Tab-separated table of C-alpha atoms in Angstrom:
chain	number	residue	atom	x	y	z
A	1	UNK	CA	0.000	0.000	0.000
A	2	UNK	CA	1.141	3.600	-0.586
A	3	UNK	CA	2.279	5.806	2.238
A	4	UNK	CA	-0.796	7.910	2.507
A	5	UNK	CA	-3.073	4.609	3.153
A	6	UNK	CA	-0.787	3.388	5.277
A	7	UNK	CA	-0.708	6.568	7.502
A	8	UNK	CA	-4.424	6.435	7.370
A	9	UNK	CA	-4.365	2.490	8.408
A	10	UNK	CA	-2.056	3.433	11.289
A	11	UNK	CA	-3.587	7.153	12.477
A	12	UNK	CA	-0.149	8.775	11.624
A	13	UNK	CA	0.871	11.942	10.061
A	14	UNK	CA	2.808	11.896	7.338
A	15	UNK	CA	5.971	13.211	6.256
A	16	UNK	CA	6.842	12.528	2.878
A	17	UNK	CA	5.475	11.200	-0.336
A	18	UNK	CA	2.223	9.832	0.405
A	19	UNK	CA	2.434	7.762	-3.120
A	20	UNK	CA	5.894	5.445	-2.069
A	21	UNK	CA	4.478	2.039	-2.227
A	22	UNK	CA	5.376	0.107	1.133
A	23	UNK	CA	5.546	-3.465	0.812
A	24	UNK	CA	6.598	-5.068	4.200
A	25	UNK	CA	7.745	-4.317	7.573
A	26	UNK	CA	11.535	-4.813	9.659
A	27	UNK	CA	13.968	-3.715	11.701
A	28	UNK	CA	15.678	-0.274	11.260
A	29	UNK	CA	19.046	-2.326	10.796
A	30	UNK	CA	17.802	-4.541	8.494
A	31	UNK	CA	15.023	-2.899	6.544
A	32	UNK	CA	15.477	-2.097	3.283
A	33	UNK	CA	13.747	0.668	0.516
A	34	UNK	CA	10.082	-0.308	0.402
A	35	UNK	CA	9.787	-1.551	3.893
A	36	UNK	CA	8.500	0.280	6.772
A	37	UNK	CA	10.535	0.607	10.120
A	38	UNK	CA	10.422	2.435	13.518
A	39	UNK	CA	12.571	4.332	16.277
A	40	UNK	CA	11.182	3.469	19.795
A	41	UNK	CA	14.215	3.433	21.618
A	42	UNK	CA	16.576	6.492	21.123
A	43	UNK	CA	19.760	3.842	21.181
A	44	UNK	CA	19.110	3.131	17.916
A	45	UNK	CA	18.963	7.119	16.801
A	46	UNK	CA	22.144	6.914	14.657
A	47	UNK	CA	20.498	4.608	12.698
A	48	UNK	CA	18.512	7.101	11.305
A	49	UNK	CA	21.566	8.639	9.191
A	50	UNK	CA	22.191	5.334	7.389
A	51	UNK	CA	18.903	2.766	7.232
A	52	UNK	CA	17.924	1.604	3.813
A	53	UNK	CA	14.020	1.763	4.706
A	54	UNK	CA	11.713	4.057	3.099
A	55	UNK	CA	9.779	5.383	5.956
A	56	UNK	CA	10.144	5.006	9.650
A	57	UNK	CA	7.459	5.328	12.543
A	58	UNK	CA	8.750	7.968	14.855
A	59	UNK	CA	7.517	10.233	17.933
A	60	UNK	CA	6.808	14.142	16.760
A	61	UNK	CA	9.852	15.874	17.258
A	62	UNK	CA	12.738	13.516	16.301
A	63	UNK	CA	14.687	15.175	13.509
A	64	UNK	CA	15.558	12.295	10.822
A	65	UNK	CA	19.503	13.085	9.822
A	66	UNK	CA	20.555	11.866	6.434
A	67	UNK	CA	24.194	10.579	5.567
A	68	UNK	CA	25.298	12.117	2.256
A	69	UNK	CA	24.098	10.500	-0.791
A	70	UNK	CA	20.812	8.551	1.628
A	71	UNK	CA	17.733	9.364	-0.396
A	72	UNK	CA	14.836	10.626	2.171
A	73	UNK	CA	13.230	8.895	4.998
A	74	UNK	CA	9.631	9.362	4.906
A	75	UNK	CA	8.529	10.041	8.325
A	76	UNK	CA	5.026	8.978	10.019
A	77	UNK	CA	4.704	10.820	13.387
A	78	UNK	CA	3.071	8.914	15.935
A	79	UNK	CA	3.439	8.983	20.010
A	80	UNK	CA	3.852	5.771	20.305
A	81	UNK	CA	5.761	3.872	17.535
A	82	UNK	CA	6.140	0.538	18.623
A	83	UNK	CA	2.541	0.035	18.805
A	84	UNK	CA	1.705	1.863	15.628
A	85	UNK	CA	4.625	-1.187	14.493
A	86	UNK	CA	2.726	-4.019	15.860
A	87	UNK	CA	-0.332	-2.787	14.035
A	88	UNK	CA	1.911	-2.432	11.174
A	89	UNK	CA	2.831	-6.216	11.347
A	90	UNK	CA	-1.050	-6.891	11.334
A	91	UNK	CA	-1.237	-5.442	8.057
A	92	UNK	CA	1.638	-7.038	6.286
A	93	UNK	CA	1.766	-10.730	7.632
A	94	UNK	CA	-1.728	-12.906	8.053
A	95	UNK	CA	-1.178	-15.774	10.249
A	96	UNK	CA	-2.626	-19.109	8.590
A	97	UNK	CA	-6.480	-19.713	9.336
A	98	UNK	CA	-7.370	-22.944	10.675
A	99	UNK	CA	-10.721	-24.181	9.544
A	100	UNK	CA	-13.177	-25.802	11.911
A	101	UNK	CA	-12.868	-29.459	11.769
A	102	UNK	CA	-11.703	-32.341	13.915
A	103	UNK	CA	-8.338	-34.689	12.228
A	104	UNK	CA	-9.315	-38.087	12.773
A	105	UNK	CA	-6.251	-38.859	14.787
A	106	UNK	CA	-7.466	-36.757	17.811
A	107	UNK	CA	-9.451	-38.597	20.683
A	108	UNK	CA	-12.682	-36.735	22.117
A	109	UNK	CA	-14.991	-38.163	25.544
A	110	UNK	CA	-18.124	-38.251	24.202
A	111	UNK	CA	-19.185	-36.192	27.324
A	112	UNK	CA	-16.803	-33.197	25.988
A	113	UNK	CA	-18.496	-30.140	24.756
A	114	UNK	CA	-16.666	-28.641	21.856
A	115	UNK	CA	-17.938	-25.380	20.682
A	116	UNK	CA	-18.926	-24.162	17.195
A	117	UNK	CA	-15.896	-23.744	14.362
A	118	UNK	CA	-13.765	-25.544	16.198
A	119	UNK	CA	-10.306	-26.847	15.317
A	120	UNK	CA	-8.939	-29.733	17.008
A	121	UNK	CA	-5.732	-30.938	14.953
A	122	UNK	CA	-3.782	-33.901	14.914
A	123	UNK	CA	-3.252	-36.257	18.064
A	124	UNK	CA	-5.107	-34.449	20.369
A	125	UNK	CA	-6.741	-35.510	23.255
A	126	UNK	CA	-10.047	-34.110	24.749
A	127	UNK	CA	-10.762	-35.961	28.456
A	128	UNK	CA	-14.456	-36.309	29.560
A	129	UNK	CA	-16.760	-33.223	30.799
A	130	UNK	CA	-14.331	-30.568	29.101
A	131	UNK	CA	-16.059	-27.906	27.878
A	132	UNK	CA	-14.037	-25.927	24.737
A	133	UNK	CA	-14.988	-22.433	23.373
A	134	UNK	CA	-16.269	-21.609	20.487
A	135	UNK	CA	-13.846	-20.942	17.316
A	136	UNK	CA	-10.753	-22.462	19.505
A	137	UNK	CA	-7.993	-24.040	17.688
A	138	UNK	CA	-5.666	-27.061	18.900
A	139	UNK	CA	-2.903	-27.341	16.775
A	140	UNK	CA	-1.666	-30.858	17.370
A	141	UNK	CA	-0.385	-33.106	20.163
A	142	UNK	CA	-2.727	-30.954	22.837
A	143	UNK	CA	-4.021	-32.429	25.365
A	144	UNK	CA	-7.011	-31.222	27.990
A	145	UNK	CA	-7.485	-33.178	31.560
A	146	UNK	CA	-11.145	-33.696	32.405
A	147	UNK	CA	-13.271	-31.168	33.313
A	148	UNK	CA	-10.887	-28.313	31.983
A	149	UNK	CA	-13.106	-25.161	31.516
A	150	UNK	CA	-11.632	-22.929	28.325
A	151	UNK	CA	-13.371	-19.956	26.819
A	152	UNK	CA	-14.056	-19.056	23.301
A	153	UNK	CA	-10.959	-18.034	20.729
A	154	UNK	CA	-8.642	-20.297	22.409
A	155	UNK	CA	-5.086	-21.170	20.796
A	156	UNK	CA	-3.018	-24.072	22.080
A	157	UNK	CA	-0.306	-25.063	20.136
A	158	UNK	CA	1.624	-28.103	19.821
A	159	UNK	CA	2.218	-29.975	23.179
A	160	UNK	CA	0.542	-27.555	25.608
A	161	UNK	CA	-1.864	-29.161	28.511
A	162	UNK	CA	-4.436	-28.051	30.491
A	163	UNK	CA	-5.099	-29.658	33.888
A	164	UNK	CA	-7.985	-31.373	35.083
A	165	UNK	CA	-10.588	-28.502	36.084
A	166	UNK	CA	-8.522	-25.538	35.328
A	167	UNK	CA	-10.851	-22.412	34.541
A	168	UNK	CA	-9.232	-20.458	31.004
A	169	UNK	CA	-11.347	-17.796	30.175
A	170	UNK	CA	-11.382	-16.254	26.096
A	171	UNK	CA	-8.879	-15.448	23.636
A	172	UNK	CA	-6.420	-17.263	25.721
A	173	UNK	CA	-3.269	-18.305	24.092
A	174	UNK	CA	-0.969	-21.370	25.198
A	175	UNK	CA	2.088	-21.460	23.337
A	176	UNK	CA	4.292	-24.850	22.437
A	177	UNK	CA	4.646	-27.370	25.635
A	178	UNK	CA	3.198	-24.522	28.406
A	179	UNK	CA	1.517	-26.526	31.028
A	180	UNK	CA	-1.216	-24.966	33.101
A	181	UNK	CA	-2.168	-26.873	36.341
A	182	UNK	CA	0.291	-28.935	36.786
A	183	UNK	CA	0.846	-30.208	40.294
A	184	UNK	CA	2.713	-27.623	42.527
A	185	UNK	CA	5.921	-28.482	44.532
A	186	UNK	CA	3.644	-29.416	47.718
A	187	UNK	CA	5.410	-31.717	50.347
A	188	UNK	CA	5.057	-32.705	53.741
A	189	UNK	CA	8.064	-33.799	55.771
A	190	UNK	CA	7.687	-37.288	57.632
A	191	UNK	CA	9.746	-37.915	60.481
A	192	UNK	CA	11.756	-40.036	58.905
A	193	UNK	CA	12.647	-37.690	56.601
A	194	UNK	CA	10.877	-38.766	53.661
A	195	UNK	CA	8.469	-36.280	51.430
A	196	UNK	CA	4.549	-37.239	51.912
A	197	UNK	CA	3.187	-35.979	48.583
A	198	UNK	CA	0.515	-33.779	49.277
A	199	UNK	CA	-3.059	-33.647	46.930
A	200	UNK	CA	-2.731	-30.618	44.615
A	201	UNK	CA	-6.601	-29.921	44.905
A	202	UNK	CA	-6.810	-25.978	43.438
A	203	UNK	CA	-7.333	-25.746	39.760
A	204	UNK	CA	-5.295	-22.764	37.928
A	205	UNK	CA	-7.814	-19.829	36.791
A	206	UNK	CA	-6.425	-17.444	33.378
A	207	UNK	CA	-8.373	-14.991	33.029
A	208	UNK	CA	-9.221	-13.033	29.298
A	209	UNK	CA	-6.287	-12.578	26.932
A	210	UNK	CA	-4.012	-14.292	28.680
A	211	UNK	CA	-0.637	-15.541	26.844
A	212	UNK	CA	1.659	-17.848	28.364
A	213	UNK	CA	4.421	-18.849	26.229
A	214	UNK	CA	6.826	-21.431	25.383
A	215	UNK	CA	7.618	-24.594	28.058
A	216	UNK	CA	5.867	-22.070	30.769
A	217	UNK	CA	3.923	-23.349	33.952
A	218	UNK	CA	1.408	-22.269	35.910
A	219	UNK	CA	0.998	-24.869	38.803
A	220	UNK	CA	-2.050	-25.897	40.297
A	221	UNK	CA	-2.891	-24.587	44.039
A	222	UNK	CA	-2.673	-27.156	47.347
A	223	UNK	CA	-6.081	-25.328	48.085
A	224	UNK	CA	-7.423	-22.385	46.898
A	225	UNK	CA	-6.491	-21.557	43.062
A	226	UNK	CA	-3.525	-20.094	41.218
A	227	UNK	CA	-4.985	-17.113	39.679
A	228	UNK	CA	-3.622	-15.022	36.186
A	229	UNK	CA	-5.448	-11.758	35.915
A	230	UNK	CA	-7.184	-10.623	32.728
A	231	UNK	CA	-4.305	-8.993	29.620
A	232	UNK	CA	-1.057	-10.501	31.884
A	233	UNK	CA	1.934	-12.114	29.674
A	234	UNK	CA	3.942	-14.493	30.892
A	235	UNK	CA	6.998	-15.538	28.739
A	236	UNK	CA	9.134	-18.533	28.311
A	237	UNK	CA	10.117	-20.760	30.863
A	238	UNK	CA	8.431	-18.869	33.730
A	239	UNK	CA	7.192	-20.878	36.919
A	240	UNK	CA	4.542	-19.212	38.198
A	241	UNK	CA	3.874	-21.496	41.909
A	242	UNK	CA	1.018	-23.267	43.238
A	243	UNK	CA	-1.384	-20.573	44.744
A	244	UNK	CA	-0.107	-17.824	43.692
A	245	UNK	CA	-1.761	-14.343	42.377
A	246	UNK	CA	-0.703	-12.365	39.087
A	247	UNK	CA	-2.760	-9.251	38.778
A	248	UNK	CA	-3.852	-8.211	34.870
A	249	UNK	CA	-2.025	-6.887	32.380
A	250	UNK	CA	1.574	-7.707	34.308
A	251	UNK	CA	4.375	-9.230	32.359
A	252	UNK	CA	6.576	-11.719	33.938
A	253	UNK	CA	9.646	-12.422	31.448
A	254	UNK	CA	11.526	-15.138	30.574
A	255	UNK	CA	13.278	-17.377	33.985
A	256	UNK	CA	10.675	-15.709	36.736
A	257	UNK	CA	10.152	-17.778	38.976
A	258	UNK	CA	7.371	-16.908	41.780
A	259	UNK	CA	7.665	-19.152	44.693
A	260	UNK	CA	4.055	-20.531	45.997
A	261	UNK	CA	1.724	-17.955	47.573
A	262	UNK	CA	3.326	-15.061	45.743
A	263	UNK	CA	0.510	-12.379	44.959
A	264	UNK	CA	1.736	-9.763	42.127
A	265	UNK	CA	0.091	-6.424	41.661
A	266	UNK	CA	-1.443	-5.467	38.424
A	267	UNK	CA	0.842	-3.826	35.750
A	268	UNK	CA	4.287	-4.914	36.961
A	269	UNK	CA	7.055	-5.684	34.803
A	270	UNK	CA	9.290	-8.558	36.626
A	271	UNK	CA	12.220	-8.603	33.778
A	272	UNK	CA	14.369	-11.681	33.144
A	273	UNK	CA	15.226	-14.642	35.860
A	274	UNK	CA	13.631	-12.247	38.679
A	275	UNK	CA	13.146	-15.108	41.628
A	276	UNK	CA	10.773	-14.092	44.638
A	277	UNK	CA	10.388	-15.657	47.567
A	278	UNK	CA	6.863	-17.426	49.146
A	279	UNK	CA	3.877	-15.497	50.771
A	280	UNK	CA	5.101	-12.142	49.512
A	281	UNK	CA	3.241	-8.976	47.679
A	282	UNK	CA	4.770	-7.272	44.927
A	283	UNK	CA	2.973	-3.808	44.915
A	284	UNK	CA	1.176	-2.491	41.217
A	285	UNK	CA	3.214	-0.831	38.952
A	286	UNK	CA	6.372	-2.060	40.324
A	287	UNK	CA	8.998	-3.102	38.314
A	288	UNK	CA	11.694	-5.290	39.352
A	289	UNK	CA	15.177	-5.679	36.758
A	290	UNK	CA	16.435	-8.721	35.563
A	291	UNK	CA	18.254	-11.222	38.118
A	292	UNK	CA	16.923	-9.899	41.259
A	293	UNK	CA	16.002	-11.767	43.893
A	294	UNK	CA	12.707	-10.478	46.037
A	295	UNK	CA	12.910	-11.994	49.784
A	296	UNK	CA	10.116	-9.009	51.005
A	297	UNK	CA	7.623	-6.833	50.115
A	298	UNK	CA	7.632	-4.649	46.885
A	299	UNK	CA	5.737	-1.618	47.607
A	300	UNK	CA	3.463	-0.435	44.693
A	301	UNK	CA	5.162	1.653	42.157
A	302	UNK	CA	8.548	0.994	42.557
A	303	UNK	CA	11.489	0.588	40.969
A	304	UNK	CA	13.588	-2.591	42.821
A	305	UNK	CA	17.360	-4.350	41.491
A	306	UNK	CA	19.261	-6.549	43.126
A	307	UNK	CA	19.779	-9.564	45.171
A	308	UNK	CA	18.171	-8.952	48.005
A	309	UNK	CA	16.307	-6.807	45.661
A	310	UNK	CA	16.033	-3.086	47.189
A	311	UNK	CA	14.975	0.359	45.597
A	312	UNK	CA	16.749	0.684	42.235
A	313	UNK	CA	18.874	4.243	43.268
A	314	UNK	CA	20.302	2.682	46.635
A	315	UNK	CA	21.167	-0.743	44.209
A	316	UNK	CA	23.163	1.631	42.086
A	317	UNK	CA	25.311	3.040	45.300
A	318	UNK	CA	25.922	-0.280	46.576
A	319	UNK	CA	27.008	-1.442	42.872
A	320	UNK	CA	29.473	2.027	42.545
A	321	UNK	CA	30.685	1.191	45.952
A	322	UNK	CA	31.290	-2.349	45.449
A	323	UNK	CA	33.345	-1.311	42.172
A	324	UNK	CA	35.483	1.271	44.421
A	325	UNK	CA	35.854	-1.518	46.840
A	326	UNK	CA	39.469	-2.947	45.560
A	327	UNK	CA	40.857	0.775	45.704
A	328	UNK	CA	39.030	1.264	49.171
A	329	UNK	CA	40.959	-2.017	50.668
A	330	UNK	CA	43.886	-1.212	48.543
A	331	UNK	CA	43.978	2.511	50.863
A	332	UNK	CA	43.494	0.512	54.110
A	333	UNK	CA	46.701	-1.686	53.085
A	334	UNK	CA	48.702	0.768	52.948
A	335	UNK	CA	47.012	2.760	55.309
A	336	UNK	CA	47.371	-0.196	57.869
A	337	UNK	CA	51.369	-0.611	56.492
A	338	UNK	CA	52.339	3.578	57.467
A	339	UNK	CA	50.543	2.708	61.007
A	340	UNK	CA	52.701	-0.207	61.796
A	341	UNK	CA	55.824	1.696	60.395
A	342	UNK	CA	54.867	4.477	62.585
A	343	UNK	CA	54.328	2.314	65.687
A	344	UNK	CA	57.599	0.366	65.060
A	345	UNK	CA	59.755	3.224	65.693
């Protein structure tokens, strides 16, 4: 589409030709003339001088410098380019349609209720009393414990399980091999020493447009539930433990790992391999950087780093003292060496 439609498409102004023909979307390092890019993140500024793309998605106000002999960057303003991007990708790339249908391979209870324009693909196994959305797609190898509740516009692909009576509301997405309601790491010590295995009895609830990605798991609660609020994203390889609470539209990146009974706020960021300690809150809106590790309380709109994690600003004093601390002991040395030399005489 030319650029005028496309600014149209995407609510942008335009700077620039509005008939350049835009075929496709990338990267501002990789794009190249007829593709579309974007600047979110002013690290990638120089970029501007030298990309090969014809137009860029930027914020109002961010001059576009040319290297000599660059022909111009057609700009569409925007205040927030990354998502104008993403609906950018929606444009450009259709993701294949799965018509309703079940393969002949898959296994379904006759008690399971399977809602209209369904797609349940190869291998798949449907256990009794499961009721399944209307419109959902199972790509292949997915399997659904009995009594599993699951909304409308559900997407499982390939290898991802649902638990026996977990709740998953609509236009939730399970990604390859995440597991929701699995059994939670709930032991009891015998006197002996031994582990008594103890009945995981609380189902996992998702709530609405819920995404849990790649070889993810959401355990199953002892008693009670493990609740995911409504929007939250939880990324690969994240452990969310049995009874725990995510508020909506939080992300958890890839390696979290929330020990059971951890309640998180709504709209939190934990970042990559964050670990938290059991029967803690993490406050809404806090965000906690990548590799920390939460033993307390987060209070709500917060900023926390570190292991134990503590308010980002003192984190970054202890980290510039600990990288003074070889000249600090170095001092003392010789400090401690003029005070015997003194005393010796």
């Amino acid at each position: 589409m030319n650029l005028h439609e496309l600014a149209q498409r995407l609510g942008c102004r335009l700077e620039g030709d509005p008939h350049d023909e835009i075929n496709g979307v990338a990267g501002i390092d990789h794009a190249v003339k007829g593709q579309l890019t974007f600047l979110a993140n002013r690290r990638y500024f120089p970029l501007l001088k030298s990309t090969e793309a014809s137009a860029v998605l930027v914020e109002d106000g961010v001059d576009i410098p040319r290297e000599p002999g660059r022909g111009p960057l057609a700009a569409l303003r925007t205040g927030n380019p990354y998502l104008a991007f993403a609906h950018a990708l929606e444009l450009f790339y259709q993701p294949p349609v799965y018509r309703p249908g079940i393969h002949p391979t898959a296994v379904i209870s006759p008690s399971a209720l399977i809602g209209e324009g369904a797609h349940i693909g190869p291998y798949c196994f449907v256990d009794e009393n499961v009721h399944l959305g209307a419109r959902a797609v199972l790509h292949s190898f997915v399997t659904l414990y009995r009594s599993a509740r699951i909304g409308s516009d559900f997407f499982a692909h390939a290898h991802a399980v649902v638990r026996e009576g977990c709740l998953l509301g609509n236009r939730v997405i399970l990604q390859n091999g995440a597991i929701i309601g699995g059994d939670g790491l709930g032991y009891a010590k015998r006197s002996d020493g031994s582990w008594h295995k103890m009945v995981q009895s609380g189902p996992a609830v998702l709530e609405d447009d819920v995404e849990v990605q790649a070889n993810a798991c959401i355990d199953r609660a002892t008693v009670g539930e493990t609740r995911i609020g409504h929007g939250t994203k939880i990324d690969d390889l994240v452990l969310v433990g049995h009874a725990s609470t995510v508020g909506p539209n939080t992300m958890l990146c890839g390696q979290v790992g929330l020990a059971g009974s951890t309640k998180i706020g709504q709209g939190c960021i934990l970042a990559g391999q964050v670990g938290t300690a059991g029967h803690l809150t993490v406050g809404d809106g806090a965000v906690i950087t990548a590799q920390s590790g939460v033993p307390n309380d987060v209070p709500p709109r917060t900023l926390y780093s570190g292991y134990p994690a503590v308010e980002n600003r003192e984190w970054l004093r202890m980290m510039a003292a600990l990288h003074r601390l070889p000249d600090l002991q170095k001092r003392v040395h010789d400090l401690e060496a003029q005070l015997a030399a003194r005393n010796a005489k």
